[in-house]
Short mmCIF file of C-alpha atoms in Angstrom, two decimals:
data_model
loop_
_atom_site.label_atom_id
_atom_site.label_comp_id
_atom_site.label_asym_id
_atom_site.label_seq_id
_atom_site.Cartn_x
_atom_site.Cartn_y
_atom_site.Cartn_z
CA MET A 4 -1.16 15.40 32.52
CA THR A 5 -1.54 12.24 35.02
CA LEU A 6 -4.25 12.48 37.69
CA GLU A 7 -4.60 10.42 40.80
CA LEU A 8 -7.16 8.99 42.80
CA ILE A 9 -6.70 12.23 45.28
CA ASP A 10 -7.31 14.88 42.32
CA PHE A 11 -10.63 13.98 41.87
CA VAL A 12 -11.45 13.53 46.42
CA VAL A 13 -11.24 17.57 46.43
CA GLU A 14 -13.12 18.25 44.46
CA THR A 15 -15.97 15.75 45.67
CA ASP A 16 -18.29 16.94 48.48
CA GLY A 17 -17.75 14.68 51.98
CA VAL A 18 -15.15 12.08 50.67
CA ASP A 19 -11.74 12.15 52.15
CA LEU A 20 -8.77 10.52 50.91
CA GLU A 21 -8.15 8.15 54.40
CA ASP A 22 -12.07 6.26 53.03
CA PHE A 23 -10.00 4.70 50.24
CA PRO A 24 -7.86 1.75 51.82
CA PRO A 25 -4.50 1.67 50.82
CA GLU A 26 -4.85 -1.24 48.36
CA VAL A 27 -7.58 0.27 46.46
CA GLN A 28 -5.91 4.20 46.58
CA ASP A 29 -2.87 2.56 44.39
CA ARG A 30 -5.05 0.08 42.18
CA ILE A 31 -6.91 3.35 40.66
CA ASN A 32 -4.04 5.16 40.59
CA ASP A 33 -2.32 2.93 38.85
CA GLU A 34 -5.74 2.78 36.61
CA LEU A 35 -5.47 6.69 35.95
CA LYS A 36 -2.24 6.73 35.42
CA GLU A 37 -2.64 3.90 32.47
CA LEU A 38 -5.82 5.78 31.70
CA THR A 39 -4.50 9.57 31.89
CA GLY A 40 -1.09 9.94 30.14
CA GLY A 41 1.01 7.94 32.42
CA ASP A 42 3.65 4.92 30.97
CA GLY A 43 1.82 3.15 28.64
CA GLY A 44 -1.49 4.95 28.77
CA PRO A 45 -2.97 6.66 25.25
CA GLY A 46 -2.27 10.00 26.44
CA SER A 47 -5.10 12.57 27.99
CA SER A 48 -7.18 11.93 25.06
CA PRO A 49 -8.24 9.65 23.06
CA ASP A 50 -8.63 12.53 20.10
CA ASP A 51 -5.08 13.46 20.91
CA PRO A 52 -3.29 11.10 21.22
CA PRO A 53 0.74 11.54 22.11
CA GLN A 54 3.06 11.54 19.25
CA SER A 55 -0.48 12.18 16.79
CA ILE A 56 -1.14 15.50 14.46
CA VAL A 57 -5.14 15.99 12.75
CA VAL A 58 -6.06 17.05 9.96
CA ASP A 59 -9.57 18.17 9.55
CA ALA A 60 -10.50 19.33 5.41
CA GLY A 61 -12.84 21.47 7.30
CA GLY A 62 -10.66 23.66 9.51
CA GLY A 63 -11.64 22.00 12.32
CA THR A 64 -7.46 20.99 14.00
CA GLU A 65 -3.88 23.17 13.99
CA TYR A 66 -3.59 21.64 9.73
CA THR A 67 -6.31 22.08 7.32
CA SER A 68 -3.15 20.83 4.90
CA ILE A 69 -1.60 16.65 4.80
CA GLN A 70 1.81 18.47 3.30
CA LYS A 71 2.04 21.18 6.63
CA ALA A 72 1.40 18.47 8.52
CA ILE A 73 4.25 16.64 7.72
CA GLY A 74 5.69 19.41 7.40
CA ASP A 75 5.76 19.52 11.16
CA ALA A 76 5.88 15.83 11.97
CA ALA A 77 8.97 14.33 13.17
CA SER A 78 9.97 10.82 13.21
CA GLY A 79 7.29 8.49 14.62
CA ASP A 80 4.42 10.42 13.83
CA VAL A 81 0.73 8.97 13.02
CA ILE A 82 -0.98 12.03 10.99
CA PHE A 83 -4.55 11.48 11.66
CA VAL A 84 -6.69 12.76 8.12
CA GLU A 85 -10.64 13.07 9.02
CA PRO A 86 -12.63 12.44 6.05
CA GLY A 87 -12.45 15.52 2.93
CA GLU A 88 -10.81 16.46 0.21
CA TYR A 89 -7.17 17.67 0.36
CA GLU A 90 -4.74 17.74 -2.88
CA SER A 91 -1.17 16.46 -3.16
CA PHE A 92 1.28 15.93 -1.04
CA ALA A 93 5.32 14.12 -0.41
CA VAL A 94 5.86 12.43 2.25
CA ASN A 95 10.15 13.19 3.42
CA VAL A 96 9.91 12.15 7.15
CA GLU A 97 11.10 8.67 7.86
CA ASP A 98 8.79 6.66 10.19
CA LEU A 99 5.57 8.50 9.40
CA THR A 100 2.60 7.08 9.18
CA LEU A 101 -0.81 8.63 7.49
CA GLU A 102 -3.87 6.84 8.78
CA GLY A 103 -7.16 8.08 7.20
CA PRO A 104 -10.33 7.93 8.36
CA ASN A 105 -10.89 4.16 7.00
CA ALA A 106 -7.19 3.19 8.28
CA GLY A 107 -7.32 -0.56 8.68
CA ILE A 108 -11.06 -1.16 6.90
CA ALA A 109 -9.88 -3.14 3.55
CA GLY A 110 -10.20 -0.86 0.38
CA ASP A 111 -13.18 -3.00 -0.82
CA SER A 112 -14.65 -3.41 2.33
CA ASP A 113 -18.77 -1.89 2.67
CA GLN A 114 -17.40 -1.04 6.38
CA ARG A 115 -15.56 2.27 4.61
CA GLY A 116 -17.44 5.24 5.64
CA ALA A 117 -16.75 8.79 4.87
CA GLU A 118 -13.36 9.12 2.66
CA ALA A 119 -10.23 11.08 2.92
CA ASP A 120 -9.57 12.05 -1.00
CA ILE A 121 -6.45 12.91 -2.03
CA ASN A 122 -6.62 14.46 -5.22
CA GLY A 123 -3.44 14.21 -6.90
CA LEU A 124 0.66 12.35 -6.67
CA VAL A 125 1.25 10.52 -3.37
CA ALA A 126 5.66 10.40 -3.30
CA ILE A 127 7.22 8.18 -0.90
CA ASP A 128 10.42 10.30 -0.44
CA ALA A 129 11.76 8.26 3.67
CA GLU A 130 11.43 4.98 4.27
CA GLN A 131 8.58 3.25 6.76
CA VAL A 132 5.69 4.81 5.45
CA THR A 133 2.82 3.75 6.12
CA ILE A 134 0.02 4.78 4.13
CA ASP A 135 -3.83 3.50 5.61
CA GLY A 136 -7.36 3.95 5.11
CA PHE A 137 -7.19 6.73 2.01
CA ALA A 138 -8.91 7.80 -1.27
CA ILE A 139 -6.74 8.52 -4.57
CA GLU A 140 -7.30 9.00 -7.83
CA ARG A 141 -4.18 10.88 -9.74
CA GLU A 142 -4.89 12.21 -12.63
CA ALA A 143 -2.53 11.91 -15.50
CA SER A 144 -1.62 12.65 -19.08
CA GLY A 145 1.13 9.24 -20.06
CA SER A 146 4.29 11.64 -19.20
CA ARG A 147 7.31 8.82 -18.03
CA PHE A 148 7.74 10.80 -15.17
CA GLN A 149 3.92 10.90 -13.74
CA LYS A 150 4.51 7.19 -13.46
CA GLY A 151 1.61 6.14 -10.35
CA VAL A 152 -0.57 7.58 -8.20
CA ILE A 153 1.58 6.58 -5.15
CA GLN A 154 5.43 6.94 -5.70
CA MET A 155 7.66 5.53 -3.93
CA GLY A 156 11.47 6.67 -4.41
CA ALA A 157 10.97 8.65 -6.60
CA VAL A 158 13.26 10.79 -6.63
CA GLY A 159 15.93 8.68 -5.95
CA ASP A 160 14.82 8.64 -2.24
CA SER A 161 15.21 5.49 -0.81
CA ALA A 162 11.10 4.34 0.49
CA SER A 163 12.00 0.76 1.66
CA GLY A 164 10.27 -0.49 4.94
CA SER A 165 6.63 1.16 4.10
CA THR A 166 3.23 -0.19 4.22
CA ILE A 167 0.55 0.86 1.09
CA ALA A 168 -2.16 -0.70 3.01
CA ASN A 169 -6.22 -0.23 3.45
CA ASN A 170 -6.19 2.36 0.21
CA VAL A 171 -8.72 2.80 -2.76
CA ILE A 172 -6.14 4.15 -5.42
CA THR A 173 -7.70 4.50 -8.85
CA PRO A 174 -4.85 5.54 -11.15
CA ASN A 175 -7.19 7.74 -14.32
CA ASP A 176 -4.44 8.51 -17.40
CA THR A 177 -6.19 9.97 -20.02
CA ASN A 178 -2.77 10.20 -22.77
CA ASP A 179 -4.14 6.98 -25.28
CA GLY A 180 -1.09 6.89 -26.83
CA ASN A 181 1.21 6.19 -23.82
CA GLY A 182 -1.52 5.78 -21.07
CA ARG A 183 -0.08 2.81 -18.45
CA LEU A 184 0.02 5.41 -15.47
CA GLY A 185 1.02 3.02 -12.67
CA GLY A 186 -1.29 2.44 -9.82
CA VAL A 187 1.46 2.33 -6.75
CA ALA A 188 4.97 2.43 -9.11
CA ILE A 189 7.94 1.42 -6.79
CA GLU A 190 11.25 3.15 -8.58
CA SER A 191 13.76 3.05 -4.88
CA ALA A 192 12.59 0.58 -2.63
CA ASP A 193 13.15 -2.63 -0.75
CA ASN A 194 10.84 -4.86 2.23
CA VAL A 195 7.69 -2.93 1.25
CA THR A 196 3.97 -4.38 2.00
CA ILE A 197 0.78 -3.37 -0.51
CA SER A 198 -1.70 -5.25 1.12
CA ASP A 199 -6.22 -4.88 0.97
CA ASN A 200 -6.04 -1.62 -1.36
CA VAL A 201 -8.53 -1.67 -4.00
CA ILE A 202 -6.09 -0.44 -7.09
CA ALA A 203 -9.35 -0.19 -10.14
CA PRO A 204 -9.29 2.99 -12.55
CA ALA A 205 -11.21 5.84 -13.42
CA ASP A 206 -13.94 4.97 -15.24
CA ASP A 207 -12.63 6.22 -19.77
CA SER A 208 -9.07 6.09 -18.10
CA ALA A 209 -6.18 5.35 -20.76
CA ALA A 210 -4.77 1.99 -19.41
CA THR A 211 -2.43 1.61 -16.04
CA ILE A 212 -1.02 -1.00 -14.32
CA GLY A 213 -1.31 -1.74 -10.44
CA ILE A 214 1.45 -2.16 -9.89
CA THR A 215 5.08 -1.04 -11.34
CA ARG A 216 8.24 -1.94 -10.83
CA TYR A 217 9.96 0.63 -12.81
CA THR A 218 13.93 -0.31 -13.80
CA SER A 219 14.96 -0.69 -9.48
CA ASN A 220 16.07 -4.22 -7.57
CA ILE A 221 13.23 -5.00 -5.44
CA GLU A 222 13.80 -7.18 -2.75
CA ASN A 223 11.58 -8.55 -0.35
CA LEU A 224 7.82 -7.04 -2.41
CA THR A 225 4.92 -7.95 -0.55
CA ILE A 226 1.48 -8.01 -2.03
CA SER A 227 -1.19 -9.00 -0.28
CA GLY A 228 -5.46 -9.64 -0.18
CA ASN A 229 -5.73 -6.69 -3.18
CA THR A 230 -8.65 -6.55 -5.76
CA VAL A 231 -6.63 -4.87 -8.98
CA GLU A 232 -8.69 -4.35 -11.67
CA THR A 233 -6.29 -2.46 -13.92
CA SER A 234 -4.88 -3.96 -16.98
CA ILE A 235 -2.36 -5.27 -15.71
CA ALA A 236 -2.44 -6.04 -12.22
CA ILE A 237 1.57 -5.87 -11.96
CA ALA A 238 4.73 -4.91 -14.48
CA SER A 239 8.28 -5.41 -13.42
CA GLY A 240 10.81 -3.07 -15.45
CA SER A 241 14.16 -5.18 -17.38
CA GLY A 242 17.68 -4.52 -16.64
CA GLU A 243 20.05 -6.83 -15.00
CA LEU A 244 18.20 -7.00 -11.63
CA SER A 245 17.45 -8.86 -8.77
CA TYR A 246 13.68 -9.53 -8.06
CA SER A 247 12.67 -10.80 -5.19
CA ALA A 248 8.57 -11.10 -3.96
CA SER A 249 5.51 -11.96 -2.28
CA ILE A 250 2.44 -12.39 -4.62
CA THR A 251 -0.67 -14.40 -2.73
CA ASP A 252 -4.17 -13.82 -1.87
CA ASN A 253 -5.12 -11.54 -4.36
CA GLU A 254 -8.35 -11.19 -7.04
CA PHE A 255 -7.18 -9.83 -10.13
CA ASP A 256 -9.70 -8.56 -12.89
CA SER A 257 -6.94 -7.76 -15.45
CA THR A 258 -8.34 -7.80 -19.20
CA ALA A 259 -4.56 -7.15 -20.41
CA VAL A 260 -1.91 -9.51 -19.23
CA THR A 261 -2.47 -9.89 -14.60
CA ILE A 262 1.65 -10.46 -14.48
CA THR A 263 4.77 -9.71 -16.55
CA VAL A 264 7.58 -10.66 -15.06
CA ASN A 265 10.51 -9.90 -17.02
CA GLU A 266 13.84 -11.75 -16.92
CA ALA A 267 15.95 -10.60 -14.50
CA LYS A 268 19.42 -10.93 -12.89
CA SER A 269 18.00 -12.92 -9.72
CA ILE A 270 14.54 -13.67 -9.62
CA ASP A 271 12.57 -15.07 -6.52
CA ILE A 272 8.64 -14.60 -6.87
CA ASN A 273 6.11 -16.87 -4.67
CA ILE A 274 2.83 -16.53 -7.07
CA ALA A 275 0.55 -17.82 -4.59
CA ASP A 276 -3.22 -18.16 -3.80
CA ASN A 277 -4.74 -15.87 -5.64
CA GLU A 278 -7.79 -15.16 -7.90
CA PHE A 279 -7.08 -14.66 -11.65
CA ASN A 280 -10.65 -13.48 -13.61
CA GLY A 281 -10.16 -11.42 -16.89
CA GLY A 282 -8.24 -12.31 -19.17
CA PRO A 283 -7.44 -14.06 -21.13
CA ASN A 284 -3.31 -13.59 -20.11
CA TYR A 285 -2.57 -13.96 -17.17
CA VAL A 286 1.42 -14.82 -16.25
CA TYR A 287 3.65 -13.41 -18.93
CA SER A 288 7.48 -14.58 -18.47
CA VAL A 289 9.53 -12.41 -20.28
CA ASP A 290 12.85 -12.92 -21.79
CA ASN A 291 15.14 -10.66 -23.35
CA GLU A 292 15.26 -11.37 -26.67
CA ALA A 293 11.81 -10.29 -26.54
CA ASN A 294 13.41 -6.39 -25.73
CA SER A 295 16.67 -5.99 -28.28
CA GLU A 296 17.52 -3.74 -24.78
CA PHE A 297 18.66 -6.04 -22.79
CA SER A 298 21.13 -8.04 -23.91
CA PHE A 299 22.30 -11.02 -20.73
CA ASP A 300 21.03 -13.82 -19.63
CA GLY A 301 19.63 -14.55 -17.06
CA GLU A 302 17.10 -15.81 -15.20
CA LYS A 303 12.90 -16.04 -16.26
CA LEU A 304 10.03 -17.03 -13.87
CA ASN A 305 8.79 -20.83 -13.81
CA LEU A 306 5.53 -20.27 -14.88
CA GLN A 307 4.37 -23.74 -14.07
CA PRO A 308 4.91 -24.58 -10.56
CA ILE A 309 2.40 -21.28 -10.97
CA LEU A 310 -0.20 -23.20 -12.78
CA ASP A 311 0.16 -26.35 -11.25
CA ASN A 312 0.57 -26.37 -7.13
CA GLN A 313 0.27 -23.29 -5.65
CA GLY A 314 -3.69 -22.54 -4.96
CA ASN A 315 -4.28 -20.39 -7.83
CA THR A 316 -7.66 -20.19 -9.48
CA PHE A 317 -7.50 -19.29 -12.76
CA ASN A 318 -11.70 -19.20 -14.16
CA THR A 319 -11.35 -18.96 -18.02
CA THR A 320 -13.52 -20.27 -20.05
CA GLY A 321 -10.85 -24.12 -21.88
CA ASP A 322 -8.02 -24.18 -19.64
CA ALA A 323 -5.73 -22.11 -18.59
CA VAL A 324 -2.32 -23.20 -20.56
CA ILE A 325 1.41 -22.47 -20.85
CA SER A 326 1.88 -21.06 -24.19
CA GLU A 327 5.41 -20.43 -25.35
CA TYR A 328 6.70 -18.39 -27.85
CA PRO A 329 9.52 -18.69 -29.99
CA ASN A 330 11.84 -15.35 -28.01
CA GLY A 331 12.00 -17.96 -25.18
CA SER A 332 8.98 -16.20 -23.57
CA SER A 333 5.78 -18.07 -22.52
CA LEU A 334 2.13 -17.30 -20.86
CA ILE A 335 -0.14 -17.94 -18.87
CA VAL A 336 -3.32 -18.59 -21.04
CA ASP A 337 -7.22 -19.58 -21.66
CA ASP A 338 -6.75 -22.42 -24.53
CA ASP A 339 -9.82 -20.84 -26.07
CA ALA A 340 -7.93 -17.64 -26.69
CA LEU A 341 -5.38 -19.84 -29.03
#
């Protein structure tokens, strides 16, 4: 409700509205309008701004379930999630923002407080969705249908324009025979931003991937400011696809291979200003001959600029060099491992 000066004067003994000159009344009323829900104001209460839903696992609000809150939400709404334990959820509402208690605070920051812990899959099947400030862990058995802790466009609906930011993402794959659960798995989405997250496997997990693109096109993928500690940090699927991405300012601590880019119909990938730890295999440019399933002649990632002049740091015991393979693939590798 918008308040004006008269609302306060009538409740105050010995004070009359005429005590305030007209210009003062106008100035005070403008300020009150801003503060109490007028045009441009934040609403009547900072804990309950307009177009918002609050979820509290402890029962402090109408909603204790994130999924139920999503079911009642509309495009443009913001769902604020209090600290606590929550189950899997799927987002099918466009332009929906979900903010955990650590929204805006990077996943590796020591300023993070109590988390909203999500136990299970987060599926994004709508466009312009933001997931910000959560701790998300999924335990999966290595099935081909269990591709990520966060799955984008998992059932064929586009998740384009979505943002995954400031989360702690923990893939936990319990199947040594067919591991590689992803932290973020992209199946149908363009213009995706993945920033300032920590993606690290659970203790005793089988091999995992930080960010993976399956056999689909993706344009304008931005991966920045993340710390990725999975076996493979970033991997792309094969096929006659187009793939454009900016991969910058990340810290990679992968032990198998950091970034794998398969030959594609079109590739435009900038890999710059990253810190590569772990190793000894860093960036793998894969030729189709390495995979008999695909036989088309496409583009491969050029490794030389990544090694020479794009500001990347390779923390090797020897020198970071490019190794060429008979099948046409190439790899930036620590030469101590050759």
